Amino acid sequence: MAEKIGVYVCHCGSNIAGKVDVEEVAKWAGKNCADVCVSRDYKFMCSSLGQAMIEEDIKKEGLTRVVVAACSPHLHEKTFRRACSNAGLNPYLMDMTNIREHCSWVHKDRAAATEKTKALVAAAVGRVKYQQPLEPFYVDVNRTTLVLGGGIAGLQATLELADAGYPVYLVEREPSIGGHMAQFDKTFPTLDCSACILTPKMSEAGQHENVKLLTYAELEEVTGSVGNFHVKIRQKARHVDYDKCTGCGICVEKCPRKVLDTEFEAGMGNRKAIYMPFPQAVPRIPVIDTESCIWFERQKCRACEKLCPTDAIAFDQQDEIIEVNVGNIIIATGWKPFDCKTIPQYGYGRLANVYTSLEFERLCNAAGPTNGKIVLRDGKTEPKSIAIIHCVGSRDTRHNPYCSGICCMASLKFGHLVLEKTQAQVYSFYIDMRTNQKNYEEFYQRLLSEGMHFIRGKVSEVTDAARLPNEQGKLIVQCEDTLIGRQQRFPVDMVVLMGAIEPQTDAREMGLKCGISCSMDGWYTERHPKLDPVATMTDGIFVAGVCQGPKDIPASVAQGAAAAARVSGMITKGKVMIEPVVATIDEAGCSGCKICNNMCPYNAIEFFEDRGVSHVITALCKGCGTCVSACPAHVITAAHFNDQQIDAEIEGILWDAVRPAGAAASEAETVAI
């Protein structure tokens, strides 16, 4: 029995119609494509009127297949599937071909774009005849969620879910939650005390009845799929009994070993071998640094154990693997600072008074090593002039080509703090001033009025080689001022490098564990950069905060809340729909070679050792087809993309190859596929 196919070609305003003769394509499809009984064009097919047109034709004309030629299926495939479903047609009997991105947006020649559009429509008509009705399936969703990362984005996501009544495991690799925000002095543009706005959230997360806090812990393994992930977490040994410790701090006070704190204090201060990262740490449980502890080094001391009033010190404590089941995972693992030593011409690590932005944050902080006094490395001399260099490691093809987003505003904040606390002159060396969020431009204008000096140009060198008498004992910043077109030298006492923010060192490894990918820069890849910036290509895995890309605190908080909202919606429904476009393996023909297991980008194929065959985990499969093309035995098929459909699509796209020699495009023979 012949199919009855409806073809609908969208103008998309002038997006498509500006370069494609849409009316001609619709007429051509109706005359030349076999089994097409309805062929229409409409200005906006995705509108309610366009959808109603499809629904009405399905009911009145008895259509058995539908082809929509419009924009990207990423945008509106669900829209047209829903229209078909509303009219009683299985939604997987609809095919959508992209004539906007593939035709009108990439061609200047209207005739060529129109001919190519006809080929794409013919391909879709040929293909849709062999599409089979499919039915989605549903899985139950575990109400518990795993949040990886205890920075501000992870905290926001955790508290949103916990306040909604859902259990949350919050995993943080450091001994305390808080992330980089805990290191900051003030936040731009309002100059709020960072600790004052962060620590209430930290305390709430630490005490919330629905939050299980796992600090000093790391993700080991993720198996399962959306709704039911099985997760292994390595709880690293603190060598302090969590249940016995009261956080009195006697052990920290009496420990005789001091070491440089390269983590929280960014190398600007010291800590003990047993320590809490900072006074407001949550949980308030110390951890022993086994690489610095005298007992672990040479089996002597044990002062902390002798003086602990609750016998909480446990030198023999070992790492523990904790296994939990969760329905969804939110990754909010944050960022790491750029290593400014990789740009040697700026002198960091070689010239004493060259600082990184994180070091300067600790220098400004009232709880920092200098109690908030801005001084040189000698610990007592107040600088009379400070240079702040933007884009160190950012917007640089040799390091990171992207803009780090926060550096301009952070440099303005530093300038304000210096002008507030000292009599120093502040010079800001920038490429472009990017103050494009709420109240940011106002903050920039404020710093102009406060007397901060702005020099537009990329700094070429920071040196201590003096040429003139006024440069003796100074750091000289060499720069071309592009506004006046002249090279200049600025002698200053201190230089602050606004280093780039980079993905975590193990971001790719973490992504592999969770089945998600990273961009070339190392940031986690979202499902869609505009329409779905918190979901990933693996259902049930969400991203929030800077791990997805550079952003400031308000944007991180918003994304954390957005990820929590998505998870909350899934939990509320209780079930999640799984797309039926998946691969299947004919186990009778499977040779057990495991080629597909190793090639699947979503880890969706498991191997049954007892039977010696592979099996597709449908809840994880995305129907990408990698396994289908790789299988040497040809026993893997992909629903919605079988050989018959692909062959028909190829024949359709080559419709003009069988056109009689010399015939015009409109005189082509009917495409009988």
XYZ file of C-alpha atoms in Angstrom:
673
model
C 0.000 0.000 0.000
C 1.386 3.382 -1.042
C 2.170 5.920 1.634
C 0.462 9.317 1.755
C 3.151 11.890 2.477
C 2.708 15.535 3.387
C 5.578 17.975 2.674
C 5.710 21.332 4.477
C 8.318 23.938 3.528
C 8.917 26.840 5.912
C 9.816 30.411 4.891
C 11.189 31.106 8.407
C 10.349 34.750 7.712
C 13.149 35.707 5.343
C 15.735 33.389 6.921
C 14.998 30.695 4.342
C 12.841 32.503 1.799
C 15.519 35.185 1.362
C 17.764 32.726 -0.452
C 15.454 29.824 -1.392
C 12.426 29.920 -3.695
C 10.199 28.217 -1.135
C 7.045 28.270 -3.243
C 8.893 26.604 -6.120
C 10.255 23.872 -3.810
C 6.769 23.105 -2.459
C 5.277 22.910 -5.976
C 8.188 20.768 -7.204
C 7.839 18.291 -4.328
C 4.103 17.901 -4.993
C 4.678 17.147 -8.691
C 7.953 15.212 -8.680
C 8.237 13.224 -5.431
C 6.384 9.914 -5.433
C 3.616 9.380 -2.842
C 3.448 13.082 -1.899
C -0.208 14.007 -1.795
C 0.048 17.295 0.129
C 2.785 19.883 -0.411
C 2.552 23.317 1.165
C 4.726 26.296 2.096
C 4.022 28.595 5.033
C 5.750 31.633 6.504
C 6.287 30.160 9.979
C 5.673 26.420 10.183
C 6.600 26.313 13.888
C 3.785 28.740 14.776
C 0.510 27.469 16.202
C -1.134 28.039 12.790
C 1.597 26.069 11.020
C 1.244 23.161 13.446
C -2.543 23.291 13.088
C -2.121 23.013 9.306
C -0.158 19.777 9.704
C -2.627 18.352 12.216
C -5.603 19.165 9.966
C -3.987 17.564 6.889
C -3.142 14.393 8.810
C -6.766 14.026 9.853
C -8.465 15.105 6.599
C -6.043 13.702 4.026
C -5.123 10.598 5.986
C -1.386 11.300 5.837
C 0.807 8.404 6.903
C 4.130 10.272 6.759
C 5.159 13.926 7.209
C 8.245 15.823 6.003
C 9.022 19.299 7.356
C 11.704 21.356 5.591
C 12.637 24.141 7.966
C 15.375 24.973 10.482
C 17.547 22.733 12.663
C 15.855 19.684 14.216
C 17.591 20.720 17.445
C 15.164 23.618 17.617
C 11.818 22.293 16.440
C 11.860 18.536 15.857
C 9.963 18.067 19.125
C 7.470 20.734 18.042
C 6.523 18.919 14.834
C 6.583 15.493 16.459
C 4.081 16.804 18.981
C 1.860 18.132 16.176
C 1.863 14.685 14.529
C 1.124 13.006 17.831
C -1.782 15.378 18.491
C -3.302 14.302 15.165
C -2.923 10.605 15.949
C 0.195 9.933 13.841
C 3.196 8.264 15.458
C 5.709 11.115 15.908
C 8.593 9.022 14.554
C 6.871 8.876 11.151
C 7.846 12.531 10.700
C 11.227 13.573 9.243
C 12.677 17.048 9.449
C 15.271 18.354 7.005
C 17.343 21.442 7.738
C 17.154 23.862 4.804
C 18.089 26.944 6.812
C 21.604 26.128 8.101
C 22.300 23.764 5.182
C 20.954 25.926 2.362
C 19.883 29.509 2.859
C 22.569 30.419 5.403
C 25.473 28.950 3.437
C 24.634 29.924 -0.159
C 24.595 33.255 -1.944
C 23.226 31.939 -5.248
C 19.418 31.709 -4.998
C 19.087 29.182 -7.828
C 21.765 26.893 -6.364
C 20.209 27.116 -2.903
C 16.802 26.228 -4.349
C 18.182 23.215 -6.213
C 19.956 21.992 -3.076
C 16.746 22.418 -1.083
C 14.907 20.210 -3.571
C 17.579 17.540 -3.090
C 17.200 17.662 0.704
C 13.406 17.449 0.461
C 13.650 14.514 -1.965
C 16.046 12.789 0.446
C 13.645 13.269 3.365
C 10.679 11.993 1.303
C 12.629 8.890 0.314
C 13.763 8.258 3.851
C 10.464 8.812 5.660
C 8.795 5.946 3.783
C 10.990 3.469 5.621
C 10.712 4.993 9.075
C 9.025 2.784 11.633
C 6.661 3.777 14.429
C 8.616 3.919 17.701
C 7.444 4.277 21.271
C 9.468 6.035 23.996
C 9.922 4.237 27.288
C 10.095 5.542 30.831
C 12.342 4.925 33.840
C 11.777 5.771 37.490
C 13.849 8.616 38.955
C 15.656 8.213 42.268
C 14.864 11.274 44.422
C 18.472 11.600 45.635
C 20.892 13.862 43.728
C 24.692 13.985 43.684
C 26.331 17.436 43.493
C 30.043 17.450 42.651
C 31.762 20.611 43.863
C 31.099 22.733 46.932
C 31.718 26.177 45.447
C 28.981 28.785 45.152
C 27.291 27.089 42.155
C 27.285 23.672 43.845
C 26.048 25.168 47.116
C 23.181 26.944 45.374
C 22.121 23.780 43.552
C 22.370 21.759 46.767
C 20.290 24.154 48.838
C 17.627 24.563 46.139
C 17.096 20.788 46.046
C 17.412 20.280 49.810
C 14.906 23.055 50.539
C 12.509 21.357 48.105
C 12.684 18.269 50.314
C 15.000 16.120 48.196
C 18.082 14.323 49.586
C 21.452 15.533 48.265
C 24.995 14.201 48.479
C 27.414 17.145 48.240
C 30.950 16.007 47.380
C 33.908 18.387 47.692
C 37.556 17.426 47.169
C 38.911 20.051 49.597
C 38.559 19.722 53.388
C 35.897 22.474 53.384
C 33.138 23.646 51.084
C 33.199 27.253 49.820
C 35.399 27.034 46.727
C 37.378 30.010 45.452
C 34.773 32.471 46.686
C 35.920 31.725 50.257
C 39.348 33.144 49.337
C 38.017 36.487 48.109
C 37.904 39.703 50.123
C 35.057 41.563 48.439
C 32.801 40.897 45.459
C 32.162 43.270 42.590
C 30.327 45.503 41.822
C 28.628 45.946 45.220
C 31.801 45.356 47.276
C 29.999 42.988 49.632
C 32.222 41.027 51.979
C 32.631 37.679 50.224
C 32.704 35.664 53.452
C 29.628 37.479 54.798
C 27.444 36.351 51.897
C 29.031 32.928 51.443
C 29.342 31.513 54.967
C 25.575 31.524 55.699
C 25.100 29.241 52.696
C 28.003 27.071 53.817
C 26.573 26.741 57.316
C 23.094 25.983 55.970
C 24.443 23.246 53.706
C 26.491 21.780 56.553
C 23.494 21.601 58.896
C 20.655 20.848 56.461
C 18.736 17.687 57.270
C 18.532 16.747 53.570
C 22.244 17.254 52.811
C 24.908 14.614 53.325
C 28.230 16.463 53.209
C 31.243 14.523 51.919
C 34.294 16.799 52.028
C 37.863 15.738 51.321
C 36.297 13.235 48.923
C 36.467 12.550 45.189
C 34.367 10.785 42.575
C 35.736 7.355 41.683
C 33.197 5.815 39.316
C 29.753 6.351 37.799
C 27.673 3.526 36.345
C 23.997 3.248 35.468
C 21.878 5.806 33.695
C 19.413 8.636 34.222
C 17.131 8.004 37.162
C 19.419 5.370 38.651
C 23.147 6.113 38.736
C 25.377 3.998 40.935
C 28.252 6.122 42.205
C 31.457 5.258 44.031
C 33.052 8.052 46.076
C 36.507 7.912 47.632
C 36.406 9.425 51.122
C 40.038 10.320 51.716
C 41.477 9.713 55.179
C 41.507 12.879 57.306
C 43.228 10.939 60.102
C 40.688 12.631 62.354
C 37.553 10.821 63.523
C 34.662 12.842 62.100
C 32.215 11.685 64.785
C 34.513 12.332 67.766
C 35.994 15.691 66.720
C 34.351 18.799 68.196
C 36.370 21.313 66.185
C 37.978 22.843 69.291
C 41.222 23.512 67.391
C 43.633 22.455 70.160
C 45.380 20.033 67.816
C 45.995 22.809 65.283
C 47.204 25.207 67.955
C 49.698 22.746 69.489
C 51.071 21.245 66.252
C 54.788 22.182 66.038
C 55.110 21.897 62.226
C 54.400 24.930 60.042
C 54.284 24.662 56.251
C 53.599 27.040 53.378
C 49.883 27.111 52.530
C 49.862 26.867 48.729
C 46.125 26.139 48.579
C 43.859 28.492 50.513
C 46.467 31.209 51.136
C 47.903 30.811 47.593
C 51.427 30.674 49.030
C 51.034 33.949 50.928
C 50.859 32.432 54.427
C 51.559 29.367 56.533
C 49.451 26.660 58.119
C 50.060 23.730 60.434
C 50.544 20.106 59.401
C 47.091 19.469 60.906
C 44.808 22.238 59.781
C 41.430 23.654 58.881
C 41.621 25.639 55.625
C 40.139 28.823 57.120
C 38.334 29.875 60.321
C 34.802 29.575 58.869
C 35.451 26.130 57.342
C 32.491 23.748 57.012
C 32.743 21.150 58.379
C 34.939 22.380 61.207
C 36.970 19.181 61.219
C 40.761 19.379 60.716
C 42.750 17.194 58.357
C 46.324 15.950 58.686
C 48.647 16.678 55.778
C 50.565 13.389 55.729
C 53.343 14.874 53.564
C 54.133 17.477 56.247
C 53.250 15.665 59.484
C 56.285 14.736 61.620
C 54.676 11.426 62.642
C 54.179 10.295 59.023
C 57.625 11.623 58.128
C 59.741 10.036 60.892
C 57.412 8.379 63.403
C 57.835 11.063 66.106
C 55.702 13.789 67.750
C 51.993 12.746 68.019
C 51.363 16.015 69.914
C 47.895 16.360 68.403
C 46.914 12.865 69.554
C 48.225 13.425 73.092
C 46.429 16.756 73.526
C 43.094 15.960 71.797
C 40.420 15.968 74.545
C 38.096 13.604 72.633
C 40.677 11.101 71.291
C 39.673 12.008 67.730
C 43.114 11.669 66.104
C 43.323 8.466 64.038
C 46.737 8.015 62.425
C 45.740 4.602 61.108
C 42.618 5.837 59.305
C 42.391 4.655 55.662
C 40.583 5.879 52.548
C 37.036 4.552 52.300
C 34.896 3.838 49.222
C 31.302 4.989 49.678
C 28.677 3.666 47.265
C 25.421 5.555 46.704
C 22.502 5.455 44.268
C 21.284 8.752 42.830
C 18.847 9.802 40.129
C 20.766 12.805 38.771
C 24.230 14.333 38.968
C 25.101 18.042 38.944
C 28.740 18.819 38.151
C 29.944 22.136 39.611
C 33.665 21.516 39.906
C 34.751 25.089 39.169
C 38.105 26.323 37.902
C 41.804 26.663 38.605
C 44.033 29.742 38.206
C 46.395 30.076 35.255
C 50.073 29.433 36.015
C 51.582 32.863 35.377
C 55.104 31.402 35.339
C 54.358 30.154 31.815
C 54.661 33.792 30.636
C 58.227 34.461 31.818
C 58.416 37.992 30.398
C 56.051 39.129 33.155
C 58.528 38.058 35.812
C 56.250 36.051 38.090
C 58.326 33.754 40.314
C 61.476 35.680 39.354
C 60.677 39.233 40.433
C 59.626 39.382 44.081
C 56.832 41.949 43.882
C 54.949 40.454 40.953
C 51.725 38.905 42.312
C 48.929 36.813 40.865
C 45.337 37.966 41.294
C 44.657 35.185 43.821
C 47.711 36.184 45.861
C 46.523 39.784 45.833
C 43.062 38.657 46.995
C 44.669 37.101 50.072
C 46.802 40.210 50.571
C 43.682 42.410 50.620
C 41.666 40.073 52.823
C 41.253 41.104 56.470
C 41.595 37.418 57.392
C 44.667 37.028 55.157
C 48.332 36.758 56.084
C 48.805 40.550 56.410
C 45.389 41.234 58.000
C 44.340 43.125 54.901
C 47.362 45.447 54.690
C 48.657 45.917 51.151
C 52.423 45.586 51.463
C 55.342 44.319 49.410
C 56.959 40.904 49.878
C 59.054 42.224 52.752
C 55.827 42.386 54.757
C 56.109 46.038 55.816
C 56.665 48.409 52.867
C 53.522 49.992 51.481
C 53.658 50.394 47.672
C 53.443 53.882 46.192
C 52.476 52.636 42.721
C 50.797 49.436 41.471
C 50.324 48.102 37.947
C 47.431 45.728 37.191
C 47.915 43.759 33.964
C 44.803 42.302 32.315
C 44.413 39.206 30.138
C 47.418 37.260 31.417
C 46.900 33.925 29.699
C 43.493 35.003 28.331
C 42.683 36.139 24.784
C 46.057 34.742 23.835
C 46.385 32.068 21.137
C 49.567 30.794 22.798
C 47.680 29.997 25.996
C 43.895 30.441 26.229
C 42.089 32.069 23.272
C 38.926 32.798 25.288
C 38.128 35.785 27.510
C 38.054 34.848 31.197
C 35.106 37.161 31.713
C 35.779 38.325 35.271
C 39.251 39.874 35.029
C 38.221 43.414 34.057
C 35.841 43.744 36.984
C 38.264 42.052 39.397
C 40.976 44.524 38.373
C 38.572 47.417 39.014
C 37.817 45.934 42.434
C 41.545 45.686 43.186
C 42.034 49.277 42.081
C 39.304 50.428 44.440
C 40.768 48.488 47.370
C 44.242 49.910 46.753
C 42.935 53.482 46.515
C 40.851 52.908 49.649
C 43.663 51.439 51.757
C 46.787 53.240 50.471
C 48.002 56.425 48.824
C 49.329 54.477 45.831
C 48.830 55.326 42.168
C 47.080 52.504 40.292
C 47.706 51.772 36.613
C 45.422 49.387 34.734
C 46.817 47.926 31.494
C 43.934 46.543 29.442
C 43.178 45.331 25.923
C 39.423 46.039 26.032
C 37.361 46.979 29.074
C 34.511 44.475 29.286
C 31.950 45.675 31.835
C 28.752 44.405 30.264
C 26.651 43.113 33.171
C 24.291 44.840 35.589
C 25.950 47.828 37.338
C 29.367 46.931 35.909
C 29.718 50.022 33.716
C 28.719 52.178 36.685
C 31.543 50.572 38.698
C 34.005 51.341 35.886
C 32.927 54.988 35.843
C 33.343 55.086 39.626
C 36.981 53.974 39.332
C 37.607 56.608 36.676
C 36.371 59.255 39.092
C 38.432 57.773 41.954
C 41.629 58.340 39.974
C 42.593 54.921 38.623
C 44.758 55.300 35.502
C 43.844 53.261 32.412
C 46.338 52.448 29.658
C 44.980 50.612 26.614
C 47.572 48.177 25.363
C 49.010 44.716 25.908
C 52.041 44.691 28.185
C 55.112 43.258 26.478
C 57.419 42.942 29.485
C 57.853 43.477 33.210
C 61.511 43.993 34.135
C 63.735 45.348 36.899
C 66.406 46.557 34.453
C 66.448 50.325 35.023
C 67.330 52.771 32.259
C 66.627 56.055 34.034
C 67.294 57.250 37.588
C 63.587 57.194 38.524
C 63.455 53.497 37.564
C 66.082 52.381 40.077
C 64.679 49.762 42.505
C 61.388 49.641 40.620
C 59.547 47.187 38.398
C 59.207 48.628 34.911
C 56.120 47.828 32.850
C 56.816 48.129 29.122
C 53.679 48.758 27.062
C 52.457 50.322 23.843
C 49.658 52.753 24.612
C 47.443 52.183 21.561
C 45.355 55.282 22.255
C 48.325 57.588 21.704
C 50.331 55.183 19.528
C 53.498 55.277 21.609
C 55.679 52.872 23.589
C 55.840 53.757 27.289
C 57.642 52.570 30.420
C 55.919 52.754 33.804
C 58.072 52.319 36.947
C 55.976 50.812 39.775
C 56.504 49.095 43.127
C 54.089 46.193 42.613
C 52.596 44.324 39.658
C 49.378 42.296 39.819
C 48.800 39.772 37.035
C 45.153 39.077 36.242
C 45.666 35.411 35.321
C 43.143 33.480 33.269
C 40.689 31.088 34.812
C 41.134 27.589 33.455
C 39.272 24.268 33.658
C 40.268 21.935 36.469
C 43.298 19.802 35.656
C 41.230 16.612 35.793
C 38.171 18.018 33.997
C 38.473 15.622 31.052
C 39.007 12.647 33.348
C 35.921 13.626 35.357
C 33.972 14.026 32.126
C 34.908 10.513 31.022
C 33.727 9.100 34.344
C 30.366 10.822 33.939
C 30.005 10.231 30.196
C 30.161 13.883 29.099
C 32.561 15.724 26.839
C 34.703 18.851 27.025
C 35.286 21.625 24.511
C 38.721 22.149 22.985
C 39.414 24.605 25.800
C 38.518 22.008 28.433
C 35.141 23.354 29.609
C 32.246 20.892 29.857
C 30.027 20.847 26.773
C 26.362 21.665 27.295
C 23.501 20.164 25.283
C 22.842 23.486 23.525
C 24.782 26.725 24.128
C 21.655 28.894 24.049
C 18.571 26.772 24.653
C 19.955 24.244 27.121
C 23.117 25.536 28.846
C 22.822 23.350 31.973
C 22.027 19.897 30.536
C 24.597 17.682 28.817
C 24.324 15.054 26.110
C 24.069 12.415 28.838
C 20.590 12.452 30.360
C 20.628 13.034 34.094
C 24.021 14.806 34.087
C 23.919 18.593 34.480
C 26.618 21.260 34.707
C 26.647 24.495 36.697
C 29.080 27.324 37.311
C 32.493 27.958 35.837
C 33.147 24.304 34.929
C 30.876 24.997 31.916
C 32.712 28.205 30.958
C 34.007 31.473 32.481
C 31.384 33.409 34.407
C 30.965 35.592 37.474
C 29.302 34.813 40.814
C 25.733 35.912 39.897
C 25.804 33.801 36.717
C 27.198 30.815 38.639
C 24.449 31.109 41.244
C 21.797 31.392 38.519
C 23.122 28.337 36.703
C 23.289 26.340 39.935
C 19.648 27.178 40.616
C 18.723 26.353 36.998
C 20.350 22.925 37.207
C 18.517 22.257 40.469
C 15.226 23.289 38.851
C 15.773 20.835 36.007
C 16.529 18.026 38.450
C 13.596 18.971 40.662
C 11.242 18.797 37.683
C 12.405 15.280 36.850
C 12.017 14.159 40.457
C 8.530 15.662 40.673
C 7.408 13.746 37.579
C 8.800 10.572 39.094
C 9.625 9.174 35.652
C 11.764 10.313 32.750
C 11.167 9.580 29.077
C 13.942 7.826 27.166
C 14.220 8.531 23.441
C 13.655 5.283 21.487
C 16.224 6.188 18.824
C 18.808 3.724 20.140
C 21.034 0.922 18.902
C 20.314 -2.762 19.420
C 22.604 -5.777 19.135
C 21.530 -9.108 17.681
C 23.133 -11.242 20.352
C 22.779 -14.399 18.237
C 25.287 -12.977 15.765
C 27.552 -11.147 18.229
C 31.113 -12.529 18.231
C 32.074 -10.836 21.509
C 34.938 -8.867 19.931
C 34.209 -5.866 22.239
C 35.019 -3.336 19.507
C 31.709 -1.550 20.123
C 32.310 -1.474 23.900
C 35.544 0.442 23.466
C 34.199 2.850 20.831
C 30.898 3.935 22.425
C 31.322 7.607 23.481
C 28.540 7.275 26.073
C 29.719 4.028 27.732
C 26.318 2.622 26.809
C 27.443 -0.883 25.869
C 28.114 -3.561 28.476
C 29.685 -6.987 27.958
C 28.147 -10.142 29.428
C 31.093 -12.355 30.335
C 28.936 -15.415 30.951
C 27.408 -15.301 27.438
C 30.324 -13.642 25.653
C 28.145 -11.001 23.980
C 27.665 -7.242 24.159
C 24.429 -5.481 25.093
C 23.244 -1.893 24.654
C 22.037 -0.065 27.781
C 19.166 1.753 26.118
C 18.860 4.413 28.831
C 22.421 5.558 28.072
C 22.427 5.157 24.280
C 22.078 8.345 22.197
C 21.723 6.621 18.831
C 24.891 8.221 17.463
C 25.653 5.156 15.301
C 29.332 4.797 16.185
C 28.850 1.164 17.178
C 26.796 0.420 14.061
C 29.575 1.491 11.708
C 32.276 -0.184 13.808
C 30.690 -3.641 14.158
C 32.598 -6.077 11.891
C 29.754 -8.624 12.064
C 27.071 -6.040 11.111
C 24.796 -7.225 13.935
C 24.146 -3.771 15.417
C 21.265 -1.729 14.046
C 20.162 1.784 14.941
C 16.463 2.490 15.271
C 15.396 5.345 12.980
C 18.673 5.023 11.026
C 18.641 1.602 9.382
C 20.341 0.783 6.075
C 17.087 1.021 4.091
C 16.427 4.532 5.343
C 19.977 5.721 4.689
C 20.018 4.195 1.169
C 16.691 5.852 0.317
C 17.976 9.175 1.634
C 21.090 8.938 -0.536
C 19.016 8.112 -3.615
C 16.739 11.039 -2.903
C 19.547 13.538 -2.513
C 20.909 12.435 -5.890
C 17.541 12.988 -7.663
C 19.062 15.346 -10.229
C 21.700 12.784 -11.232
C 19.015 10.753 -13.015
C 17.486 13.792 -14.745
C 17.508 13.475 -18.554
C 20.393 15.354 -20.175
C 19.443 18.925 -21.046
C 16.192 18.861 -19.056
C 15.375 21.873 -16.912
C 15.075 21.502 -13.197
C 11.289 21.832 -13.292
C 11.065 19.097 -15.976
C 12.831 16.441 -13.927
C 11.280 13.036 -13.786
C 9.337 11.989 -10.731
C 11.621 10.816 -7.939
C 10.275 7.330 -7.421
C 12.070 6.082 -4.375
